[in-house]
XYZ file of C-alpha atoms in Angstrom:
572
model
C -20.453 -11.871 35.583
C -19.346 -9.815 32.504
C -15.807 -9.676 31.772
C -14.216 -6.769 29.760
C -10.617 -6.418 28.213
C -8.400 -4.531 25.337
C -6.739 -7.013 22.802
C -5.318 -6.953 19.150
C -6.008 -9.100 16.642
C -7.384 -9.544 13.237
C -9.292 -9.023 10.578
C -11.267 -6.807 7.437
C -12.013 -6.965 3.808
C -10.160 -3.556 3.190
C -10.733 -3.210 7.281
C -13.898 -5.528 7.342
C -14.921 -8.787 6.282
C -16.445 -11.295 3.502
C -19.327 -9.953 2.159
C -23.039 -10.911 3.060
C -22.981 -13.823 1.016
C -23.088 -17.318 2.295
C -21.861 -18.610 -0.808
C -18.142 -16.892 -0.063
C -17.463 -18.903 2.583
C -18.946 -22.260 0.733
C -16.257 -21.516 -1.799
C -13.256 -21.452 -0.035
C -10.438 -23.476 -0.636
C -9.088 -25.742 2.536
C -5.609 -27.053 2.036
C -3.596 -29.718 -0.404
C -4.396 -32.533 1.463
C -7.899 -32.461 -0.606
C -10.525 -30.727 1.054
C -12.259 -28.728 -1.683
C -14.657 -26.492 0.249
C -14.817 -25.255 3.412
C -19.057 -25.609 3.682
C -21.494 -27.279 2.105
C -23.130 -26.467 -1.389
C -26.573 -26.562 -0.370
C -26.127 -24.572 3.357
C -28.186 -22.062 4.450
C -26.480 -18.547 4.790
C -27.260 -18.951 8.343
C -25.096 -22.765 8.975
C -22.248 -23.720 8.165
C -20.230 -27.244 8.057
C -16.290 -27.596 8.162
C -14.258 -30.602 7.961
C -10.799 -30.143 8.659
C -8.494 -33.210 6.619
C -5.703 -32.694 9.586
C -8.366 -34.175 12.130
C -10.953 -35.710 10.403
C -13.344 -33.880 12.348
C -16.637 -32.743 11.506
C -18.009 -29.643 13.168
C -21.722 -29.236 13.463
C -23.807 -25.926 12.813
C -24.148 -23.816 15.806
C -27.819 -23.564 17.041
C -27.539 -20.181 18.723
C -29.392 -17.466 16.297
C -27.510 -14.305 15.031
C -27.620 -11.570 17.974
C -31.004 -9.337 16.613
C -28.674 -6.109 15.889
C -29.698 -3.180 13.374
C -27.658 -0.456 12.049
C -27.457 2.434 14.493
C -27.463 0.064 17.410
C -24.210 1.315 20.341
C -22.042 -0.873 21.882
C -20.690 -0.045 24.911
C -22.303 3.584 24.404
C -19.415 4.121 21.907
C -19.444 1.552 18.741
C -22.558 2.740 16.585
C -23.213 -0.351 14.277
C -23.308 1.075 10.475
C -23.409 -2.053 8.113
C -23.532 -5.366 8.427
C -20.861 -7.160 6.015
C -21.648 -10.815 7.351
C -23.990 -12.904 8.640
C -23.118 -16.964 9.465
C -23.570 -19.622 11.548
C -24.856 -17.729 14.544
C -22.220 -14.993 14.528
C -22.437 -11.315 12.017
C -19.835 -8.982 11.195
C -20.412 -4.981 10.921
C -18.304 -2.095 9.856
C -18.964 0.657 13.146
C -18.160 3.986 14.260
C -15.684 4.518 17.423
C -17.686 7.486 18.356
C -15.588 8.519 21.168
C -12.250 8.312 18.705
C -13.708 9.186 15.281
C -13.103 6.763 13.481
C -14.249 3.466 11.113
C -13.607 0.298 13.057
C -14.934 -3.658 12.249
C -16.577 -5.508 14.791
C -17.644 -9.487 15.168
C -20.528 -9.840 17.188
C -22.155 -13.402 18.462
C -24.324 -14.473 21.301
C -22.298 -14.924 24.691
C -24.105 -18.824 24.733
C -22.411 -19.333 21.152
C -20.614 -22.800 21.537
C -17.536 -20.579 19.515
C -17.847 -17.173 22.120
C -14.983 -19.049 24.171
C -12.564 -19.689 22.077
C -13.232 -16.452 20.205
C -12.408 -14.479 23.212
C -9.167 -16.723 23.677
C -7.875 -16.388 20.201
C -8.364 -12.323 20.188
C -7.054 -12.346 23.632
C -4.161 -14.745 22.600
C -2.956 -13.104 19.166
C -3.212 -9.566 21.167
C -0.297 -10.302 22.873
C 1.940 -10.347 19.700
C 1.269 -6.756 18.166
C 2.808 -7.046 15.045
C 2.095 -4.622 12.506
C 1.811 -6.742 9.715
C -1.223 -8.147 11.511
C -5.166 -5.942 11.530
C -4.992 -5.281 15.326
C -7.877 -5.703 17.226
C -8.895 -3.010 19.497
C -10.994 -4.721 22.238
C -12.543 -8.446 22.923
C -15.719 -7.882 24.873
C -18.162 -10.401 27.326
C -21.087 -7.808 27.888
C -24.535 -8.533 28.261
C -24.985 -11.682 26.535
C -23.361 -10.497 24.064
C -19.129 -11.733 22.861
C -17.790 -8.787 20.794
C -14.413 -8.358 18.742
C -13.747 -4.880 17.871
C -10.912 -4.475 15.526
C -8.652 -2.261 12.810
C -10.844 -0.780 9.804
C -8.267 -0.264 6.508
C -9.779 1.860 3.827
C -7.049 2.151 1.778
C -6.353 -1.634 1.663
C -7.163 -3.995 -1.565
C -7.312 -7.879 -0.709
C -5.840 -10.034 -3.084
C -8.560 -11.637 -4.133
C -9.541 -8.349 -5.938
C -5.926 -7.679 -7.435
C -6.046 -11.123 -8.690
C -9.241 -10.613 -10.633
C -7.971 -8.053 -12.941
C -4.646 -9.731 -13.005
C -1.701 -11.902 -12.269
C 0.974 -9.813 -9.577
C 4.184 -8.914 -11.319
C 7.402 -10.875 -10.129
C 8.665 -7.696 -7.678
C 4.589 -7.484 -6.149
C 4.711 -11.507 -5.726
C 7.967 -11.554 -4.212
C 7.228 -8.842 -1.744
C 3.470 -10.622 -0.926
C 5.160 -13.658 -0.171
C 8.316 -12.540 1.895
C 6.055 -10.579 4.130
C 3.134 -13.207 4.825
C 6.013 -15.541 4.986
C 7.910 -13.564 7.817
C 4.742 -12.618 9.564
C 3.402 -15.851 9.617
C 6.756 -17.295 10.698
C 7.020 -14.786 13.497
C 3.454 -15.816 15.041
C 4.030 -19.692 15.127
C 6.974 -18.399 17.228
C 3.970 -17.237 19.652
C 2.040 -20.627 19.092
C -0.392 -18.645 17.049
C -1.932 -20.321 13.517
C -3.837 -18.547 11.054
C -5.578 -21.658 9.672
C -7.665 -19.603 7.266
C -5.079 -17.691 5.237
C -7.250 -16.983 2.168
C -6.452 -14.359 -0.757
C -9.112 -12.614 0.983
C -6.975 -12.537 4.251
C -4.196 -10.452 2.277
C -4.721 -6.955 2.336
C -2.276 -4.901 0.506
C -1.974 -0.807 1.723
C -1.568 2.284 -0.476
C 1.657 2.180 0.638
C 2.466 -1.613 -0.612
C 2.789 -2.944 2.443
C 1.077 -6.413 3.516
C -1.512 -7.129 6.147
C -2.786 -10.537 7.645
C -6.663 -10.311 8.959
C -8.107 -12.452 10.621
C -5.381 -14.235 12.648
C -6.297 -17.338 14.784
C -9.781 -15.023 15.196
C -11.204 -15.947 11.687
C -10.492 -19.823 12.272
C -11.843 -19.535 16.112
C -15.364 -17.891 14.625
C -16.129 -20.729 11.840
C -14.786 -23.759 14.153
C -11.259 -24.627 12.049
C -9.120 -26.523 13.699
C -5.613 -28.386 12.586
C -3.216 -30.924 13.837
C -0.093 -29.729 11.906
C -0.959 -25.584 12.166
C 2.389 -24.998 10.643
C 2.096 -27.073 7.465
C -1.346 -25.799 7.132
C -0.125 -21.965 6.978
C 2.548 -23.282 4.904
C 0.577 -24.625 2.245
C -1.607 -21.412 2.244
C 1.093 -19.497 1.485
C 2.068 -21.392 -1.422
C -1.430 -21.469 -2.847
C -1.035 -17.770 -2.095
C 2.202 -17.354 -3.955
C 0.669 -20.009 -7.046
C -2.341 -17.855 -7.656
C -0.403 -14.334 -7.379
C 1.964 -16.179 -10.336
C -1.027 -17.366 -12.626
C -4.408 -16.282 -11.660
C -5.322 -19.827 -11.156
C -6.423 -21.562 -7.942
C -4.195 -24.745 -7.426
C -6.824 -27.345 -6.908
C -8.793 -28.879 -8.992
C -12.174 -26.704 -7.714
C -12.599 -22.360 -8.589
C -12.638 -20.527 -5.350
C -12.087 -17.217 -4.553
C -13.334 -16.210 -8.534
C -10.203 -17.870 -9.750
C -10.330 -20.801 -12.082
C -9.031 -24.072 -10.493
C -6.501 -26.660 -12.436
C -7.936 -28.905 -14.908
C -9.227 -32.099 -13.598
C -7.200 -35.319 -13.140
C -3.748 -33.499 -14.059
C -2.999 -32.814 -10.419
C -0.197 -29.909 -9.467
C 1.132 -28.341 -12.400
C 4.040 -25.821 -12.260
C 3.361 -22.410 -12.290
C 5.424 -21.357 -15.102
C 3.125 -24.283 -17.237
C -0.191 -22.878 -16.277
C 1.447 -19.099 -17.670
C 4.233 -18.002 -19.793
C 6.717 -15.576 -18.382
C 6.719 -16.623 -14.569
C 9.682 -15.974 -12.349
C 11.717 -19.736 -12.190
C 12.145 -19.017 -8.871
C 8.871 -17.367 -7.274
C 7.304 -21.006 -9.424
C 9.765 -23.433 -7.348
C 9.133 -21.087 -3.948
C 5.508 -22.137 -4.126
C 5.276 -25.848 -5.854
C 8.255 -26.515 -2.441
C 5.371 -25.379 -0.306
C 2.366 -26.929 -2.033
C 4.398 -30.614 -2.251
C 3.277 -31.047 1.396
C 0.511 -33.633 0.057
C 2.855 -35.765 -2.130
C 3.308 -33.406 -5.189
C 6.918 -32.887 -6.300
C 8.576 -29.820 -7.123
C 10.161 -28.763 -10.099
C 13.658 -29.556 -9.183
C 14.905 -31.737 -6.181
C 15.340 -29.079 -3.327
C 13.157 -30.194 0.340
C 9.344 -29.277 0.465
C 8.906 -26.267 2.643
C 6.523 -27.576 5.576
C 6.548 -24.338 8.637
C 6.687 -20.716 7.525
C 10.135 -20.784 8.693
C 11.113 -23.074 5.854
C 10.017 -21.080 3.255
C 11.571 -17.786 5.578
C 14.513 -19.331 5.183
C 14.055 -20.363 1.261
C 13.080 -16.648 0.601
C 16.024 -15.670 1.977
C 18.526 -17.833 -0.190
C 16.540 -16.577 -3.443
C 18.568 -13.872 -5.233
C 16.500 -10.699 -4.496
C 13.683 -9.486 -6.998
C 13.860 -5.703 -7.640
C 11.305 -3.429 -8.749
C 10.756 -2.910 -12.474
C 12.632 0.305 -13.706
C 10.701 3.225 -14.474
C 9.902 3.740 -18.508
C 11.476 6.709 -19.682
C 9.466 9.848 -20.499
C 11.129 12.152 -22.630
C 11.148 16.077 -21.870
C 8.563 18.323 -23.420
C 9.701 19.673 -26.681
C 10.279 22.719 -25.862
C 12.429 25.174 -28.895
C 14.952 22.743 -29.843
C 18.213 23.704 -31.256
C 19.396 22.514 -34.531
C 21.821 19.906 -33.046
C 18.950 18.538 -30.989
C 16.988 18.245 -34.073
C 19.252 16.086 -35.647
C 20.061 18.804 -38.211
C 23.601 19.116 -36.920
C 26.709 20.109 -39.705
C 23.574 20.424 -42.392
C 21.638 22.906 -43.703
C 17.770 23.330 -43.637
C 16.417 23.385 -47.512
C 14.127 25.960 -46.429
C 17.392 28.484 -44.802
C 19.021 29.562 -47.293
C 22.971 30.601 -46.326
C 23.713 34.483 -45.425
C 26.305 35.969 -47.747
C 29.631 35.856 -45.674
C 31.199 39.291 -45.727
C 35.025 39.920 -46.239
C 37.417 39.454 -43.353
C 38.213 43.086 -42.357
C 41.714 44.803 -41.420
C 43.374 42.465 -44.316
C 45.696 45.684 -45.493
C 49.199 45.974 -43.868
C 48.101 49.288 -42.369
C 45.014 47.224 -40.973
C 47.674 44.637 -39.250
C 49.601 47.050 -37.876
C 46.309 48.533 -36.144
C 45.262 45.156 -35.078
C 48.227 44.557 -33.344
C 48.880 47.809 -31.319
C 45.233 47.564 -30.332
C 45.816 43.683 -29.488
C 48.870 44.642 -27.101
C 46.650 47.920 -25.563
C 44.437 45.511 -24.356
C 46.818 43.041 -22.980
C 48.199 45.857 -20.871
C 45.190 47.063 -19.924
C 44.190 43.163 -18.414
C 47.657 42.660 -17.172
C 47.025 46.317 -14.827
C 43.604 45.504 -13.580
C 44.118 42.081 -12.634
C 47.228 43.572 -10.554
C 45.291 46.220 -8.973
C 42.143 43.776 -7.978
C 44.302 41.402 -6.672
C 46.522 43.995 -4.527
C 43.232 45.570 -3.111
C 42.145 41.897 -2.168
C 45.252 41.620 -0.307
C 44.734 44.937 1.223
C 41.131 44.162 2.398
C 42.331 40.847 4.142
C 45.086 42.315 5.780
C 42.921 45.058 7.333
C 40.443 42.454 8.474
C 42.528 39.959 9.481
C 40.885 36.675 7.353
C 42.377 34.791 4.604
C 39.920 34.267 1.695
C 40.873 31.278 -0.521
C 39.977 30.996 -4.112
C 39.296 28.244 -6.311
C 40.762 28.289 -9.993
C 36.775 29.150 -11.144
C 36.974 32.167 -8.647
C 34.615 30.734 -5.779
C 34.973 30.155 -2.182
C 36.249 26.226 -1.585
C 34.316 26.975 1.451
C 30.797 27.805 -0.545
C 28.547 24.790 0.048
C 25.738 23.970 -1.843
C 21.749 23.720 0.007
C 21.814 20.033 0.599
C 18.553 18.490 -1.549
C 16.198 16.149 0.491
C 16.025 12.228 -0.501
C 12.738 11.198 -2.230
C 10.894 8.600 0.114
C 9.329 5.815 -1.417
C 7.804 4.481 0.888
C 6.887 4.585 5.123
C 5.266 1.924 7.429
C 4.178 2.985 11.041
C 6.504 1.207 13.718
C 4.134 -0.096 17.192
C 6.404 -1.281 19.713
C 3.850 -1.976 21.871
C -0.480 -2.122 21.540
C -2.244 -1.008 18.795
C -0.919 1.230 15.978
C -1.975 5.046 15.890
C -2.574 6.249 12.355
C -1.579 3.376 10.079
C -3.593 4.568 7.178
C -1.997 8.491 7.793
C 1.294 7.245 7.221
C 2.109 8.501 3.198
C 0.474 12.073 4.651
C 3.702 12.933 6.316
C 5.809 13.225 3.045
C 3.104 13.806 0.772
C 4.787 17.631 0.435
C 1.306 18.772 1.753
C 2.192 20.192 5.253
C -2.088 20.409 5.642
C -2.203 16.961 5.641
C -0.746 14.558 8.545
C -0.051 11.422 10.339
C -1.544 11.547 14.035
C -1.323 9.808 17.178
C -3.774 9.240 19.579
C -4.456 11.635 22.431
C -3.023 10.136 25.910
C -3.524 11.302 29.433
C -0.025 11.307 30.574
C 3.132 13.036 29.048
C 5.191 15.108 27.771
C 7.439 12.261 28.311
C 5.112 8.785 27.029
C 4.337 6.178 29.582
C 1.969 3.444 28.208
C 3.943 2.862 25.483
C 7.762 3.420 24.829
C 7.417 5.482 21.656
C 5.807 5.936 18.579
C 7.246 6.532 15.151
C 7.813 6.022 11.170
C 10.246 4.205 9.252
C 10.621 5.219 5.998
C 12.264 3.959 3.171
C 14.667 6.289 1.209
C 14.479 3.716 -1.691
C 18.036 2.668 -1.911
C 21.209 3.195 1.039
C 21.965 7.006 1.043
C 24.306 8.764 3.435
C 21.727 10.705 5.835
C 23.036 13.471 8.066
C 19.651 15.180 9.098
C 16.089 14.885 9.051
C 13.451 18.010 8.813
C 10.493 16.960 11.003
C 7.200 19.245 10.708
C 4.983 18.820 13.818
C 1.498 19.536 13.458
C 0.855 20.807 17.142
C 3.778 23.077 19.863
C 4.097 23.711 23.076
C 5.652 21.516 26.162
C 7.876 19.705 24.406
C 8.276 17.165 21.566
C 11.537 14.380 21.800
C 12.588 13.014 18.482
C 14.913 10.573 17.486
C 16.801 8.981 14.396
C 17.165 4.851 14.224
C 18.644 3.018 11.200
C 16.832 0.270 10.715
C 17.214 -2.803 8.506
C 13.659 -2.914 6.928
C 10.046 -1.121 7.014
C 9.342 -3.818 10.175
C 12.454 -3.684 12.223
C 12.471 -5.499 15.755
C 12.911 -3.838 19.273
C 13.755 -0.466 19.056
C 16.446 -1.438 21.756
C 18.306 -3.515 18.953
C 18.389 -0.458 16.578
C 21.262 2.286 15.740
C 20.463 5.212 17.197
C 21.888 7.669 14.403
C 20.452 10.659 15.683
C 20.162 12.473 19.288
C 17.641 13.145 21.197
C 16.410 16.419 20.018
C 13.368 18.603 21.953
C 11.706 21.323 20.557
C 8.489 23.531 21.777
C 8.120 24.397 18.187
C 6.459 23.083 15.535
C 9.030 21.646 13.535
C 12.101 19.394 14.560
C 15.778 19.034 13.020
C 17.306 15.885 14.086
C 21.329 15.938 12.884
C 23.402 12.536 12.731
C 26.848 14.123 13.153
C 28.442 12.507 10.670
C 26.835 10.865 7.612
C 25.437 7.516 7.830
C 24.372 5.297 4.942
C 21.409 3.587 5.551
C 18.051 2.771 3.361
C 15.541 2.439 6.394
C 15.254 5.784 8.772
C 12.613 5.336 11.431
C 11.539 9.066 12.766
C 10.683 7.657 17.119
C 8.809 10.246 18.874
C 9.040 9.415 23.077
C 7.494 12.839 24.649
C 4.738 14.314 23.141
C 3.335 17.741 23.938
C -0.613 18.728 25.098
C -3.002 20.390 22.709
C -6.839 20.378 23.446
C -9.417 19.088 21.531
C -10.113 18.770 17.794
C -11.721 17.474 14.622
C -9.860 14.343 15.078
C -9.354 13.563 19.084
C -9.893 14.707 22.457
C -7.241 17.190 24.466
C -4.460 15.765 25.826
C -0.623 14.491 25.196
C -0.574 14.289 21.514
C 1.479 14.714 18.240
C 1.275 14.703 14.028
C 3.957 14.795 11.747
C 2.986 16.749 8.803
C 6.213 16.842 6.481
C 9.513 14.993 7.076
C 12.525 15.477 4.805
C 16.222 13.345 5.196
C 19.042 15.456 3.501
C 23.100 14.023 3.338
């Protein structure tokens, strides 16, 4: 009998996969412990043959032929195939259309008498379960007519490593942040008991945003038959080749994969600050600790990293790596004064000095003048400033308010218009499932209130009840003391409930564990103010949305409970 169920899991080159080219896959890199290639040289795109060197096992071709598919071909009379972006050993890959949602989606299709189509369905099914965002969710894992499907996320806007690395090697801040967020993510799924096994550069995505994202988890290992008996210190090592190639552009064994150059031949591991001058001490030791898992030895004397949590905790005893400063532009030269000109205390040779006329009133007579006229005007101050200032008193007796005056002459009670915080940066925040608009995210402070981040349309509300809340964190670049937030909502009516969390990063935990720094604020309108109170200084703000109102159907989802945030703005 068919089976059917929703999961989340991996995978997509920019949202998809490898391209249709047999030879990708022959080139990858397995791990330290000296397995060069992950196929054979001479395969047909159609086979493929994996050792593993944790087992020692070898892992025949699949016999089952490719499912006959074309482009155009409907799933579940809503996934229209569009183009296929793989095709191996019995299973294909294909960037679809979700007709019924509207959107680009990646699917991994293979016949349901594949000898992989269980454990397929077991490792979408199993790495559903942990719905991290730093993972490509999957968005259903399908037995249906003879058929094993794995629908999943589609990322435009993403670039895989392996595509930054060939135009160059990551600065220190990029590889710092690459390898403290594959590190925690990684970390956090062998928590679940899930591997990766198959952590490539082309596994890395990085957003328009410059956040990180992990395809293919457990999935990508489960379709090509990878297997390990120490998952941890596999990931591990990944991460350090990883970290080694962001550094110098070089693959760290002695074959080229992934169109990187490998080492020379015979040298074995060399540090990465020997392969290429100017490479962070630090980010070099970080990944020669996690590469010394086959007998290398680091640069100095600290413990090889062997689980993602080693190098977690590693990362976190490094001093942190900040962004580059931002090169100066100097202002448009607009008419510049002589001072700004340099030309200060010195005269032009093409100005030629005015005449100075004669001081006038020099006579005695002209004294005397300038004097009585001197004192006329003293008087004539001295009587105004008594007559203002007993009117004033006048006026505030007769209204019965006391107006206070600064020595300038304004109110001490005249504030000035608060100015909003620039945002650097945002990352959507999924409690629970599958994230809503992950690639709409930079729309809702883009200062283009036609533009938006969405969430799906859902049959119950205003209050949310399949999941707890959705939301934004956003990053306000460095601590600042926050006391509101300006939320424009794209649709009105019923009612929309908004709330203020500081948070400690752009992937915080359980919502529960957060500062709520904000109340609960509900509006029929279509824009939100959310005040703290008092100040509070925090870097992270996540914007959680928990009722959402109804709106009917358009370009981008059917009518129900729904909600966009088109412009959000934090002020002190």
């Amino acid at each position: 009998m068919a089976e059917r169920s929703t999961a989340a899991v991996d995978v997509a080159d920019n949202g998809g996969d490898e391209p249709l080219n047999a030879e990708t896959d022959k080139a990858e890199q397995a791990t330290a412990d000296g397995v060069a290639q992950a196929g054979e040289q001479d395969a047909p795109a159609h086979e493929e043959t994996v050792d593993t060197a944790e087992t020692g096992t070898h892992l025949s071709p699949s016999t089952s032929a490719p499912p006959e598919l074309h482009s155009g071909h409907k799933l579940a009379r809503r996934y229209r195939l569009e183009e296929c972006v793989t095709r191996l050993d019995g299973f294909s890959s294909w960037r679809a259309v979700d007709e019924k949602l509207r959107r680009a989606v990646g699917v991994h299709l293979l016949p349901a008498d594949h000898p992989r189509a269980r454990s397929v369905l077991a490792a979408a099914r199993s790495s559903a379960l942990l719905g991290d965002p730093r993972f490509v969710q999957v968005l259903d894992a399908v037995e249906e007519n003879d058929l094993v499907y794995v629908v999943h996320e589609w990322l435009p806007d993403a670039t895989e490593l392996t595509a930054l690395l060939a135009a160059n090697s990551l600065e220190a801040h990029d590889a710092y942040q690459m390898v403290s967020q594959v590190a925690y993510a990684m970390a956090a799924a062998h928590r679940e008991g899930l591997a990766h096994l198959r952590l490539t550069p082309s596994a890395v995505l990085r957003t328009s945003t410059g956040q990180w994202r992990i395809r293919g988890l457990a999935v990508n290992a489960a379709l090509r038959g990878i297997s390990s008996d120490t998952p941890q210190r596999t990931d591990t090592e990944a991460i350090g080749a990883l970290l080694y190639a962001s550094l110098t552009q070089r693959w760290p064994y002695e074959n080229d994969a992934y169109g990187l150059s490998g080492l020379p031949k015979g040298v074995g591991l060399i540090a990465p600050d020997q392969v290429r001058a100017g490479v962070h001490r630090g980010l070099a030791e970080l990944a020669m600790r996690a590469l010394a898992n086959d007998g290398a030895t680091a640069s100095r004397q600290e413990p090889p990293c062997t689980t993602p949590e080693d190098l977690v905790k590693a990362i976190g005893e490094m001093p942190k790596i900040r962004p580059p400063e931002p090169a100066f532009t100097a202002p448009p030269e607009y008419q510049r004064t002589t001072y700004q000109q340099g030309n200060y205390g010195r005269t032009s040779p093409a100005t030629q000095p005015l005449p100075v006329p004669p001081p006038p009133l020099q006579s005695r007579t002209g004294k005397v003048l300038k004097w009585a006229v001197s004192a006329l005007l003293i008087a004539a101050l001295g009587l105004g400033s008594w007559q203002l200032a007993d009117a004033l008193m006048d006026q505030s007796e007769s209204d019965g308010t006391d107006t206070t005056h600064t020595t300038d002459g304004g109110d001490k009670g005249e504030k000035k218009p608060a100015k909003p915080f620039a945002i650097s940066g945002a990352q959507e925040y999924v409690a629970e499932g599958s994230a809503q608009d992950s690639g709409g995210v930079a729309k809702s402070y883009d200062s283009d209130t036609s533009t938006f981040w969405r969430t799906k349309s859902f049959l119950d509300g205003p209050p949310m009840v399949i999941k707890p809340g959705v939301g934004i964190v956003y990053d306000l670049g460095s601590a600042k003391d926050v006391s509101a937030a300006t939320i424009g909502l794209r649709y009105g009516g019923d009612h929309t409930t908004v709330s203020l969390y500081a948070a400690d990063s752009l992937s915080p935990g359980s919502v529960s564990g957060l500062k709520r720094i904000g109340a609960k604020t509900d509006t029929s309108k279509t824009s939100a103010t959310v005040k703290t109170g008092k100040p509070v200084r925090t870097r992270y703000v996540l914007v959680w949305l928990t009722a959402l109102p109804h709106a009917g159907q358009d370009g981008y989802s059917s009518a129900g409970y729904k909600q966009g945030i088109t412009e959000v703005k934090f002020t002190g």
